[in-house]
Tab-separated table of C-alpha atoms in Angstrom:
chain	number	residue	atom	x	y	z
P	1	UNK	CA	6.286	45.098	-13.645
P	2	UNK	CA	6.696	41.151	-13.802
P	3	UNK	CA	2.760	39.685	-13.482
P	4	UNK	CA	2.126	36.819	-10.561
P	5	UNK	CA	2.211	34.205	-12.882
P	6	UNK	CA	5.675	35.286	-14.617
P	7	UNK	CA	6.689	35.649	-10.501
P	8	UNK	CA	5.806	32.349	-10.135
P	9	UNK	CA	7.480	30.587	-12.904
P	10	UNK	CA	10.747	32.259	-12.117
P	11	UNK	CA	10.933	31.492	-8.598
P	12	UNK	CA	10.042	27.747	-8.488
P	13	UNK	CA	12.755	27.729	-11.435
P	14	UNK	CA	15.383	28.966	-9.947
P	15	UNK	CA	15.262	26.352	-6.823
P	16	UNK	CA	15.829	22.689	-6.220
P	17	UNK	CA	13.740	20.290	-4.115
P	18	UNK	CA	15.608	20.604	-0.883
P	19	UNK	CA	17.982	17.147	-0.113
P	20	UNK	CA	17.937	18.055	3.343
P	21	UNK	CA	14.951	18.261	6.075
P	22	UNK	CA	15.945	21.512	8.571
P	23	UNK	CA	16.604	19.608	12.511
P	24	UNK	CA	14.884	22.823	13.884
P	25	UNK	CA	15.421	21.222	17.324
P	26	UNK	CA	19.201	21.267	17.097
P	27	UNK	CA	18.860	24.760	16.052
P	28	UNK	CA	17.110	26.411	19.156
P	29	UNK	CA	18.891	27.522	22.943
P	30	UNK	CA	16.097	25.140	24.614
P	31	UNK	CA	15.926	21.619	24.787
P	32	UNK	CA	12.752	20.151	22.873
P	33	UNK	CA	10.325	18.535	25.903
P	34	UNK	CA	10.515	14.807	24.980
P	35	UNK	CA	7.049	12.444	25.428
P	36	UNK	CA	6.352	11.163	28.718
P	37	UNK	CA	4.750	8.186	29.721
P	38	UNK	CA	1.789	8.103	31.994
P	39	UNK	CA	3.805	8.071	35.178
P	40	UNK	CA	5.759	11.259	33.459
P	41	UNK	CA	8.672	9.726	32.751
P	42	UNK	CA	10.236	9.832	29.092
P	43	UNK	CA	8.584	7.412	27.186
P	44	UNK	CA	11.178	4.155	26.398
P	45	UNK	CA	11.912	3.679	22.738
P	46	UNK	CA	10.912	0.232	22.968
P	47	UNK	CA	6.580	2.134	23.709
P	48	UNK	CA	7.066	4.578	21.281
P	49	UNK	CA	8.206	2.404	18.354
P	50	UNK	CA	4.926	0.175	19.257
P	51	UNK	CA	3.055	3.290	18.179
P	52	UNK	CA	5.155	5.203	14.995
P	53	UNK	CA	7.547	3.149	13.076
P	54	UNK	CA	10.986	2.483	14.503
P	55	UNK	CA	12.324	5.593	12.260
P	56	UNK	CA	9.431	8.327	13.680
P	57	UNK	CA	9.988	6.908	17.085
P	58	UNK	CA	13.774	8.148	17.054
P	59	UNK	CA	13.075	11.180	15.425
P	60	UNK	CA	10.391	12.133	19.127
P	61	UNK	CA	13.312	10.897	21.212
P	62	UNK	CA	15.845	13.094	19.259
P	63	UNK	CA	18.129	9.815	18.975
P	64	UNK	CA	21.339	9.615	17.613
P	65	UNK	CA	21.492	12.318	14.607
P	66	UNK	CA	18.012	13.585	15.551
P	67	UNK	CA	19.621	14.734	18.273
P	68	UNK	CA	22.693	16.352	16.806
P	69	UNK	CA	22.387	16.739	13.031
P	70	UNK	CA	21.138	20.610	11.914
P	71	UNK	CA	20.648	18.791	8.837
P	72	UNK	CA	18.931	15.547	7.688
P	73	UNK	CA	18.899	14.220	4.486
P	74	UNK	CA	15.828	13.055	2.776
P	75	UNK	CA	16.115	9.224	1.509
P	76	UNK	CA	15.851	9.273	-2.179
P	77	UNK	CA	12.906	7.545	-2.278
P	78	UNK	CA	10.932	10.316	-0.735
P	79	UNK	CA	13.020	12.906	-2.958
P	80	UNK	CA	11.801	11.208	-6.043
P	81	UNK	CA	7.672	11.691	-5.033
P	82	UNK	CA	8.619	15.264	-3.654
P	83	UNK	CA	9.952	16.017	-7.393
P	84	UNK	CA	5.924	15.120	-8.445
P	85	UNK	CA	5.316	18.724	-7.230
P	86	UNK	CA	7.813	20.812	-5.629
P	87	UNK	CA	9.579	23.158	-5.392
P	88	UNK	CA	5.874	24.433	-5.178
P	89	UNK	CA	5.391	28.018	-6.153
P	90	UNK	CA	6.136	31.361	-4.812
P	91	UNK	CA	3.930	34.352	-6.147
P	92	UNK	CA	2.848	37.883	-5.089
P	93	UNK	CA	-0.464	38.605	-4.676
P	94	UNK	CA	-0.937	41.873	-6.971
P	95	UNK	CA	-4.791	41.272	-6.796
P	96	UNK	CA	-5.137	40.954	-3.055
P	97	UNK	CA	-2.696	44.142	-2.902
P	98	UNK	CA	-5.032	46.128	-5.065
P	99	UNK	CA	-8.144	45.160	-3.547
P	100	UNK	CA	-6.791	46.203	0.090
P	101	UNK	CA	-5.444	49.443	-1.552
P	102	UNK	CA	-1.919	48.774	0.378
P	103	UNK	CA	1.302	49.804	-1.155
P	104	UNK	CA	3.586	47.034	0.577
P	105	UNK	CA	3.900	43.200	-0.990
P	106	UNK	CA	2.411	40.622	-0.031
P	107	UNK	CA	3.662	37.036	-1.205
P	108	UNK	CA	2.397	33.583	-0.615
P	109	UNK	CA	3.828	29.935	-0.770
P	110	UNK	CA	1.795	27.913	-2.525
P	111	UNK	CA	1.193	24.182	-0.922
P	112	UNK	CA	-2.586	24.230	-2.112
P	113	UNK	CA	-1.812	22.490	-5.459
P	114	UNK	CA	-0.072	19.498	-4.186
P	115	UNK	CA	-1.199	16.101	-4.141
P	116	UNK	CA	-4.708	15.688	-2.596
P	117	UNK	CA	-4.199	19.381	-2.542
P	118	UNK	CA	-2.677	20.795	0.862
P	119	UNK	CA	1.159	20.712	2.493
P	120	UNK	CA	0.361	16.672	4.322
P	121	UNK	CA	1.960	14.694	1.481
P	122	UNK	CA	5.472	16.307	2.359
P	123	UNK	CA	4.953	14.163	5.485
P	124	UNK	CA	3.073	11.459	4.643
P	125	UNK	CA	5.281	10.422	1.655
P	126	UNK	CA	8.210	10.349	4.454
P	127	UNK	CA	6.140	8.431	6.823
P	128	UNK	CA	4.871	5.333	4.441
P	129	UNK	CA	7.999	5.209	3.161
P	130	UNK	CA	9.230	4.444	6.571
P	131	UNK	CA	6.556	1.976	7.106
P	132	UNK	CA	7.322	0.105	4.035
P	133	UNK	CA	10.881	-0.066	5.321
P	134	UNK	CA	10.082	-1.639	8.191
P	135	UNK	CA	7.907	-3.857	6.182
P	136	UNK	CA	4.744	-2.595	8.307
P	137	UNK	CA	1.235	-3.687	6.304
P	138	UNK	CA	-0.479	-0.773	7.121
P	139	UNK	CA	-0.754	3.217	8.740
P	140	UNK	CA	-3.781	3.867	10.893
P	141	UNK	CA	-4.212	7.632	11.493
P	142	UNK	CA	-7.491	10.256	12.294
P	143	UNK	CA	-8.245	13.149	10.230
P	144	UNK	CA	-10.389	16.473	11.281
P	145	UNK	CA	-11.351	18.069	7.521
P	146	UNK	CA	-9.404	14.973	5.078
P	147	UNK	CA	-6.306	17.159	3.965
P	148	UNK	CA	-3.941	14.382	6.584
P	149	UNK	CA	-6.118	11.521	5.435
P	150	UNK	CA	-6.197	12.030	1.902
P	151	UNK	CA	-2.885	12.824	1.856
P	152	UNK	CA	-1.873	9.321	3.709
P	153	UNK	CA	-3.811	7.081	1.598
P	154	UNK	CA	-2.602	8.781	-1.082
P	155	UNK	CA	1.152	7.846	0.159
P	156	UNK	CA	0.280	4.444	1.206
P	157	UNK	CA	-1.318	3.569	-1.809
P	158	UNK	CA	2.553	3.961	-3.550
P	159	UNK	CA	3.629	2.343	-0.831
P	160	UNK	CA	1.625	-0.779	-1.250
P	161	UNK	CA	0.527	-0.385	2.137
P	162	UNK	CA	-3.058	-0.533	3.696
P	163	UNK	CA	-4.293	2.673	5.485
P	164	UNK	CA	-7.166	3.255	8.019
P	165	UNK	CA	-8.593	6.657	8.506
P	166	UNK	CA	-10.779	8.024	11.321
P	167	UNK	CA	-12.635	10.783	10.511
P	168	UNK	CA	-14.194	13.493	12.497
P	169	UNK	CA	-17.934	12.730	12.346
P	170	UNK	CA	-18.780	16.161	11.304
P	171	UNK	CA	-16.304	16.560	8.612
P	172	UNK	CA	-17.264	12.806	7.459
P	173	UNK	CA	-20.883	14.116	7.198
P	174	UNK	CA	-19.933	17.666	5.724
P	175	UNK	CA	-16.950	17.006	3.640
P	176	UNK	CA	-18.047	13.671	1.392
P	177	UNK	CA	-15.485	15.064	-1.100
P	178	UNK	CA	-12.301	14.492	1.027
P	179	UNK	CA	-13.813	11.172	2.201
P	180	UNK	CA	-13.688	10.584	-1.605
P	181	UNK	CA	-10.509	10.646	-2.136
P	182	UNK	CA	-9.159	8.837	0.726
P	183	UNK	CA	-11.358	5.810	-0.624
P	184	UNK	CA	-10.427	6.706	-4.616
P	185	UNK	CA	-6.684	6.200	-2.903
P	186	UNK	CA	-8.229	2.741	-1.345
P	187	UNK	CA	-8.408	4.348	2.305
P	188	UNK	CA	-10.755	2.391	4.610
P	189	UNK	CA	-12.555	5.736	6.095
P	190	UNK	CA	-14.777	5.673	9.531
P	191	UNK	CA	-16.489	8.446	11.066
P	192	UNK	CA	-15.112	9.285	14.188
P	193	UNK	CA	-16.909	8.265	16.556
P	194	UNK	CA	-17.589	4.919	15.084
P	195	UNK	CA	-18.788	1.304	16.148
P	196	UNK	CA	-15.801	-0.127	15.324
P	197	UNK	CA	-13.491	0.442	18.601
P	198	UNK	CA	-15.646	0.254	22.003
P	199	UNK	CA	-14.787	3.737	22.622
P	200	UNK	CA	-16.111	5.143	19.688
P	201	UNK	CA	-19.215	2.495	20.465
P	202	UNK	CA	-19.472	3.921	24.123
P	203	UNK	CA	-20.116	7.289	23.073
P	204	UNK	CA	-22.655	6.790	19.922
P	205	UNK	CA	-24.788	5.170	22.797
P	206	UNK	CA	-24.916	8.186	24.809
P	207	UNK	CA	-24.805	10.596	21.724
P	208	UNK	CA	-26.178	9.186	18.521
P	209	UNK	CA	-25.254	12.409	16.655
P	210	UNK	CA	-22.017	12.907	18.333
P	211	UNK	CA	-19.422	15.325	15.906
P	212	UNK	CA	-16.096	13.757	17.264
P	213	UNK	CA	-12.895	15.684	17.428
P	214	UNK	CA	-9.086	14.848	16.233
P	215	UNK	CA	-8.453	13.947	19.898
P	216	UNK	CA	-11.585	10.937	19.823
P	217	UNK	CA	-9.901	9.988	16.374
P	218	UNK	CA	-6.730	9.557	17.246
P	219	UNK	CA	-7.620	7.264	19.826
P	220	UNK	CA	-9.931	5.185	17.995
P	221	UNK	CA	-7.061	4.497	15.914
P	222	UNK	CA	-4.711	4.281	18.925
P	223	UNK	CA	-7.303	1.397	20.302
P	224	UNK	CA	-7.633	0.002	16.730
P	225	UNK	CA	-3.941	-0.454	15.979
P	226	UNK	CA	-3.504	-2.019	19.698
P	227	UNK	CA	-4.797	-5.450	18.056
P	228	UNK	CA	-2.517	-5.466	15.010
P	229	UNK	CA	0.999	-6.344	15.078
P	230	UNK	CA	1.983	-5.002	12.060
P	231	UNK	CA	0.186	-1.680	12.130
P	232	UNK	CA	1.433	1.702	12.961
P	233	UNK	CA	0.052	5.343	13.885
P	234	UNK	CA	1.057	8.381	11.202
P	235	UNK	CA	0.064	11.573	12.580
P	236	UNK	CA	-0.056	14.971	10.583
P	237	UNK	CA	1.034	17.284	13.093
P	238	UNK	CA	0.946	16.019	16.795
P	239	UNK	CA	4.903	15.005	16.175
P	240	UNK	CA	8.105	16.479	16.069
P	241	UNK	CA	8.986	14.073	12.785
P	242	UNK	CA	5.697	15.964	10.890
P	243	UNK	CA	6.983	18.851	11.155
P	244	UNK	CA	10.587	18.134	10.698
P	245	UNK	CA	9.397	17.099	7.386
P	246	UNK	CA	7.383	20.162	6.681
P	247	UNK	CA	10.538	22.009	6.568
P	248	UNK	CA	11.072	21.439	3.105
P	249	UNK	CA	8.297	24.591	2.547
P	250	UNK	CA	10.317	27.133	4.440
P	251	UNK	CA	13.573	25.716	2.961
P	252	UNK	CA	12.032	26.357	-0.849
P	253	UNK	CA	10.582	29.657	0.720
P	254	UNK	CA	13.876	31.100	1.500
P	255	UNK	CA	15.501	30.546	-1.696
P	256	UNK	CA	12.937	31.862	-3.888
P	257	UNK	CA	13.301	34.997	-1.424
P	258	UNK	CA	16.383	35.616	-2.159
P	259	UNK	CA	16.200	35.128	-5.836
P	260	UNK	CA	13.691	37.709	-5.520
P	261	UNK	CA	15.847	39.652	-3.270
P	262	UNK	CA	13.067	40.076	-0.770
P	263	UNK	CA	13.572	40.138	2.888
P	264	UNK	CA	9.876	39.671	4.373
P	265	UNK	CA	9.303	41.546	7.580
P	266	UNK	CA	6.066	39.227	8.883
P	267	UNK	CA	5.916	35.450	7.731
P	268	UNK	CA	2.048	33.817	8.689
P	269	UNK	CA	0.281	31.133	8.601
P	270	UNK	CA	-2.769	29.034	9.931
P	271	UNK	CA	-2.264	26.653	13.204
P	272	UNK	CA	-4.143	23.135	13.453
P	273	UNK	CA	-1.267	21.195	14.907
P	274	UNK	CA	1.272	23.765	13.677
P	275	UNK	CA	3.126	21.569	11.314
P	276	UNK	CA	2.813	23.535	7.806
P	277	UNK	CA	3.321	26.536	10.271
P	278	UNK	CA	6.481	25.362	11.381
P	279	UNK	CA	7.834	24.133	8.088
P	280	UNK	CA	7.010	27.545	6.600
P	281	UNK	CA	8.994	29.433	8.777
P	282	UNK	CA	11.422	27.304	10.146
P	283	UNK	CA	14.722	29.053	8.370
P	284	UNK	CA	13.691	32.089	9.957
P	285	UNK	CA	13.414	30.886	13.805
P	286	UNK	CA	17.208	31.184	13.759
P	287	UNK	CA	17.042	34.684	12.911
P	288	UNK	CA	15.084	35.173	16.249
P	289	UNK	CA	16.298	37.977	18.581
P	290	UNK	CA	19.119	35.516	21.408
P	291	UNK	CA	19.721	32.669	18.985
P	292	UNK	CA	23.278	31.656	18.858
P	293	UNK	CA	23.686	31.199	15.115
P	294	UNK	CA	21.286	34.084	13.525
P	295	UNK	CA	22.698	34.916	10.429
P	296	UNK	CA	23.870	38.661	10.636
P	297	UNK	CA	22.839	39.410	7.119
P	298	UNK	CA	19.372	39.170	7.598
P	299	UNK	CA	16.503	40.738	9.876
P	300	UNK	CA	14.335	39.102	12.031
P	301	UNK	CA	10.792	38.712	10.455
P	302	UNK	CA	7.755	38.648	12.612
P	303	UNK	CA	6.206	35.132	12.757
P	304	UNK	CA	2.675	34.915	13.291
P	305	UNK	CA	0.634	32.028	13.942
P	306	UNK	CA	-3.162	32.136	13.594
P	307	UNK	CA	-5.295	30.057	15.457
P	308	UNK	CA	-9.044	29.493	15.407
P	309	UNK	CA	-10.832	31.609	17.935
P	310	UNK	CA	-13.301	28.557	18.411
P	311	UNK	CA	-10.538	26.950	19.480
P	312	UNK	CA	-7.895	29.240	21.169
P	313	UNK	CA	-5.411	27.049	22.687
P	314	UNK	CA	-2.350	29.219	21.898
P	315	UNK	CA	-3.929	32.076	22.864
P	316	UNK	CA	-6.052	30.922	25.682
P	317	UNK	CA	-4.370	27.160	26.704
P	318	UNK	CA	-1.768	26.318	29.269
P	319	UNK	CA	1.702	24.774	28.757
P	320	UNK	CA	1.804	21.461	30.131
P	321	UNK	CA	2.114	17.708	29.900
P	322	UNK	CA	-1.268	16.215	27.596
P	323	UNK	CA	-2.107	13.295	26.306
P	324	UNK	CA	-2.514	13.451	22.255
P	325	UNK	CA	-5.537	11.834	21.921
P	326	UNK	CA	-8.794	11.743	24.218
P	327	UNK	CA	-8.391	8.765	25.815
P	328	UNK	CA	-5.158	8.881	27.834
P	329	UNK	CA	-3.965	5.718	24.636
P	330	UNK	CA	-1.107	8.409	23.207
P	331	UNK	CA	2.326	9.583	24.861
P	332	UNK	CA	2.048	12.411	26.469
P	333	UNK	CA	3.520	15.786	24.849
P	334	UNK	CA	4.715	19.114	26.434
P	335	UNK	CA	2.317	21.950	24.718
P	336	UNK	CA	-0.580	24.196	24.832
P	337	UNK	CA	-3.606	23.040	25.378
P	338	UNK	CA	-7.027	22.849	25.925
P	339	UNK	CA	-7.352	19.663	27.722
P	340	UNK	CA	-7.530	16.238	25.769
P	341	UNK	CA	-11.806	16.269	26.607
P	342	UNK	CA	-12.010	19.787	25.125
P	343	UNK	CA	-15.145	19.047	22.470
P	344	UNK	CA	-14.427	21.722	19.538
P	345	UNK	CA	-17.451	24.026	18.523
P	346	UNK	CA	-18.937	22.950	15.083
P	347	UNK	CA	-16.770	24.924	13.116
P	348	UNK	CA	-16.337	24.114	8.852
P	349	UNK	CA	-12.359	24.378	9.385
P	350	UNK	CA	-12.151	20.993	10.611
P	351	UNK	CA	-8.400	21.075	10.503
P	352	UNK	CA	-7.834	23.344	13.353
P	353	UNK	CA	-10.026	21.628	15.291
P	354	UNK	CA	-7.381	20.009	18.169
P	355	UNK	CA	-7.551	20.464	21.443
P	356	UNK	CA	-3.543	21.064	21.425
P	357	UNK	CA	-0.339	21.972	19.392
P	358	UNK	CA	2.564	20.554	18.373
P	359	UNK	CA	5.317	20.421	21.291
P	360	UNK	CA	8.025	22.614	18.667
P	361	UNK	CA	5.297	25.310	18.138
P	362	UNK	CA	4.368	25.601	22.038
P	363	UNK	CA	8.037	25.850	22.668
P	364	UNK	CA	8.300	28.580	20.908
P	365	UNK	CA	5.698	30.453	21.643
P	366	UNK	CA	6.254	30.156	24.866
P	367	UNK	CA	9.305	31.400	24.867
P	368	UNK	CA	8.173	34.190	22.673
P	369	UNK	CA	9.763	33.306	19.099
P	370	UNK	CA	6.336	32.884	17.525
P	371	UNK	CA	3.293	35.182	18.096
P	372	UNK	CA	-0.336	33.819	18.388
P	373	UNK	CA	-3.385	35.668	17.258
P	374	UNK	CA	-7.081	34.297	17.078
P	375	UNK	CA	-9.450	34.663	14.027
P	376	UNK	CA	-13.137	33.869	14.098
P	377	UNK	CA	-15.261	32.269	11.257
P	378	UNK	CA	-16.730	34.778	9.817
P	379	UNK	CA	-13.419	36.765	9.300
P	380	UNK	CA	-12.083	33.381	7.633
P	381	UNK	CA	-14.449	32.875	5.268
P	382	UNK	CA	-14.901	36.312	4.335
P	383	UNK	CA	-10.931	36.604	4.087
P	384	UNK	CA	-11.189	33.048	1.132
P	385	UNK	CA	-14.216	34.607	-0.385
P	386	UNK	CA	-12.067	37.924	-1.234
P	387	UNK	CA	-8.641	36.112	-2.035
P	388	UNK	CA	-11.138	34.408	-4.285
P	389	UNK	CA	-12.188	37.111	-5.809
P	390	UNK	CA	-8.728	39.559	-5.930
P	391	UNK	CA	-6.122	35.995	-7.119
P	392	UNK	CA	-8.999	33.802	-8.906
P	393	UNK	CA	-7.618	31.298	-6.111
P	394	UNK	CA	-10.055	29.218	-3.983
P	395	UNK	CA	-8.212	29.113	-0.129
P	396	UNK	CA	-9.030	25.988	2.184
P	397	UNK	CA	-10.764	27.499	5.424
P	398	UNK	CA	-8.201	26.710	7.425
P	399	UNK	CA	-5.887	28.716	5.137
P	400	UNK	CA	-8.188	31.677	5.232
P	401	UNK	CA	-7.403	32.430	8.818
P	402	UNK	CA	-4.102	32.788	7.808
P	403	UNK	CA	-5.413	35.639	5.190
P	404	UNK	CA	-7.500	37.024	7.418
P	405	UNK	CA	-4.996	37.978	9.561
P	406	UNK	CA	-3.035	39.282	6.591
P	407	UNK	CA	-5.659	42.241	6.131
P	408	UNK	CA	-5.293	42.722	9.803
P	409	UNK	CA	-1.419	43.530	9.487
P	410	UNK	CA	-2.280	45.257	6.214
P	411	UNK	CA	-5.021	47.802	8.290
P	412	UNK	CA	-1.918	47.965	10.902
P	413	UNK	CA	0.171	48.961	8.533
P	414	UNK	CA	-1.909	51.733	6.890
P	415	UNK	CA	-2.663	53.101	10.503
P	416	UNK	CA	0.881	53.690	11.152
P	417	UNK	CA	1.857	55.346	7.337
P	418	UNK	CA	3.917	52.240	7.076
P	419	UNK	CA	4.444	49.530	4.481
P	420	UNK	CA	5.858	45.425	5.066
P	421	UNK	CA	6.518	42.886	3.517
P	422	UNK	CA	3.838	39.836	4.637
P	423	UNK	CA	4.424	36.247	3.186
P	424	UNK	CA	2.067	33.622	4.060
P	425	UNK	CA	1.429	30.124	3.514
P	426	UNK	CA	-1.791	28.726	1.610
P	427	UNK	CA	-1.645	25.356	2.793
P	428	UNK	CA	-4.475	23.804	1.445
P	429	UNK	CA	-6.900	24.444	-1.691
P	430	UNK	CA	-10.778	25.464	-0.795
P	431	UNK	CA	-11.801	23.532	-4.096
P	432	UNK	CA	-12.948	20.661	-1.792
P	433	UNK	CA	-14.766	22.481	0.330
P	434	UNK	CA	-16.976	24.280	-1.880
P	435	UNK	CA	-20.224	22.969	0.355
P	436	UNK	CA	-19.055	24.784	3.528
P	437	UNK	CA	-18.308	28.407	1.631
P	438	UNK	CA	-22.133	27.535	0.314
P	439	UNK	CA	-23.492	27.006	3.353
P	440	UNK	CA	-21.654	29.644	4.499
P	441	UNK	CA	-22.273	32.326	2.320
P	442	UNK	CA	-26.328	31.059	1.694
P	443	UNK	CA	-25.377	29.812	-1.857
P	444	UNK	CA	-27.572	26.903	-1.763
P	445	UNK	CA	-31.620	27.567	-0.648
């Protein structure tokens, strides 16, 4: 039997960097809600490109080959920093297998040892690029733990532009290391609330010690960017473009299936915004039960997306019209939610700690193509202490729910006498969060 690591060599070998980003909104029976404005019309291109570039702004209004195109292909540009580190690797988890005594597979898609170490550089490359283009000077953007802001200063640093991060005041206090490397990549970081919009000022004077959430940072940086002219919003996953771009995970992940000849019966993965979720599975919505253009050769996989039960808005939001941000600054976007003045529980998985998610994802779950579970804390961090222990791999937080809800399957699966295969996506590395599985786990007195 072929160890992980010999796995793992062979499958990123035998597959290419994908050319192409996967439309996934040309590719579904239901037309993809487009923003509205505040009187709930659909926003005019001439708003929206005052907030993204000109290029993000078509890709929300599904313009011209947005609209059409099942295919896009990637400028070379952004081809050239993908080749820094994908195709990332595909490996089985013979440790994790053995420790949970199951005789199925389980597999995982590595993203964790990418730049700044999670999937947000296969969007953030795309999106300074754009900005450069357009001969922007600068991205503004928030960030809940730092994988989105790291990964964006990281991008606009190559990009010679300047980049402006607002940063969840509880992550800023209780993840330095993230902050770190934002400023290493000459990010200008501010926790979130700060004193540097009058928002964020308004609500330090009622609440000194006030955490934030992604939804307070995204309109600090909405109200920040107002003022400059040549300044633009990047988001991580509140967009249709972020997760367009995310697709290059699931189109790597289906090729290195089939080289392995596996056909995986239940694909999952962790839910901030939904945009790694998405890209990870997004050859295999096609295959859903009613689509027009499943291919015949292949099953339909289960796709699971796990939430944070601190913040079930899958699970336990409505569908409906939201602003993105707190403030009522943003467009407003067609998904679940928890309403844009939900204040998140202070939870160490700072990335999944949005009050909504992504208008692609809620589509689909509402129409029943993706399932949504809910996994607590405790289940998390126990999950990325024992996929530490079983792979010698460190999982970000966020990434743990995703393995936690792997054992579930796995206990599922023993119930019924059964074996599957499960595949899912470690989107982030836990080495920068080493404080919170300390404080977590009572390492440090």
């Amino acid at each position: 039997m072929r160890n992980a690591t010999e796995l793992a060599s062979r499958a990123a070998g035998k597959v290419s960097v994908p050319d192409s980003w996967l439309n996934l909104a040309t590719q579904i029976p239901w037309q993809l809600p487009l923003p509205h404005d505040a009187n709930g019309q659909v926003e005019t291109r001439e708003r929206l490109s005052q907030i993204y570039s000109e290029e993000c702004a078509g890709i929300e209004l599904l313009e011209g080959q947005y609209g059409n195109e099942p295919f896009i292909s990637i400028p070379g540009a952004v081809i050239d920093e993908y080749k820094k580190y994908r195709p990332s690797l595909f490996q089985r988890a013979h440790g994790l297998e053995k420790r949970l005594d199951y005789e199925g597979r389980i597999y995982f898609k590595r993203e964790d040892m990418n730049p700044t170490g999670s999937h947000k550089p296969n969007t953030a490359i795309a999106q300074a690029y754009y900005a450069r283009q357009q001969k922007l000077k600068g991205l503004v953007t928030d960030t809940g733990a730092g994988q989105w802001g790291a990964a964006l200063a990281w991008a606009c640093y190559n990009q010679g532009l300047d980049c402006t991060i607002f940063m969840t005041r509880n992550s800023y206090l209780a993840k330095p290391y993230r902050r770190y490397l934002m400023e290493i990549s000459g990010g200008r970081v501010f926790a979130s609330p700060s004193n540097l919009t009058s928002r964020g000022r308004a609500l330090l004077n009622a609440d000194p010690n006030h955490r934030g959430s992604l939804g307070i940072g995204m309109g600090e940086a909405m109200e920040y960017m107002s003022e400059l002219a040549d300044t633009r919003l990047a988001l991580g996953c509140m967009s249709y473009y972020a997760a367009m771009h995310q697709t290059v995970i699931g189109q790597e992940l289906a090729e290195q299936l089939a080289a392995e000849d596996v056909e995986p019966d239940i694909l999952v993965g962790c839910v901030g915004g939904g945009t790694n979720f998405i890209g990870f599975v997004s050859p295999f919505v096609p295959r859903s039960e009613g689509a027009a253009n499943s291919p015949a050769k292949h099953k339909r996989p289960r796709l699971v997306a796990v939430e944070s039960a601190n913040i079930p808005v899958l699970t336990k939001g409505t569908y409906n019209y939201e602003y993105a941000d707190a403030f009522g600054f943003t467009t407003q976007v067609k998904m679940y939610t928890l309403g844009r003045e939900f204040l998140p529980a202070n939870i160490h998985a700072g990335g999944l700690r949005y009050h909504g998610k992504s208008p692609i994802l809620s589509l689909l779950v509402h129409k029943g193509w993706i399932e949504a579970v809910a996994i607590d804390q405790d289940e998390a961090f126990a999950a990325g202490k024992l996929f530490f222990e079983s792979e010698g791999i460190l999982p970000a937080p966020e990434s743990a729910h995703a393995i936690a809800h792997v054992m579930v399957e796995v206990e599922r699966e023993k119930e019924k006498g059964s074996v599957a295969t499960i595949v899912f996506c470690l989107s982030g590395t836990g080495y920068l969060d080493i404080q919170s599985y300390a404080d977590f786990f009572g390492v440090i007195q």
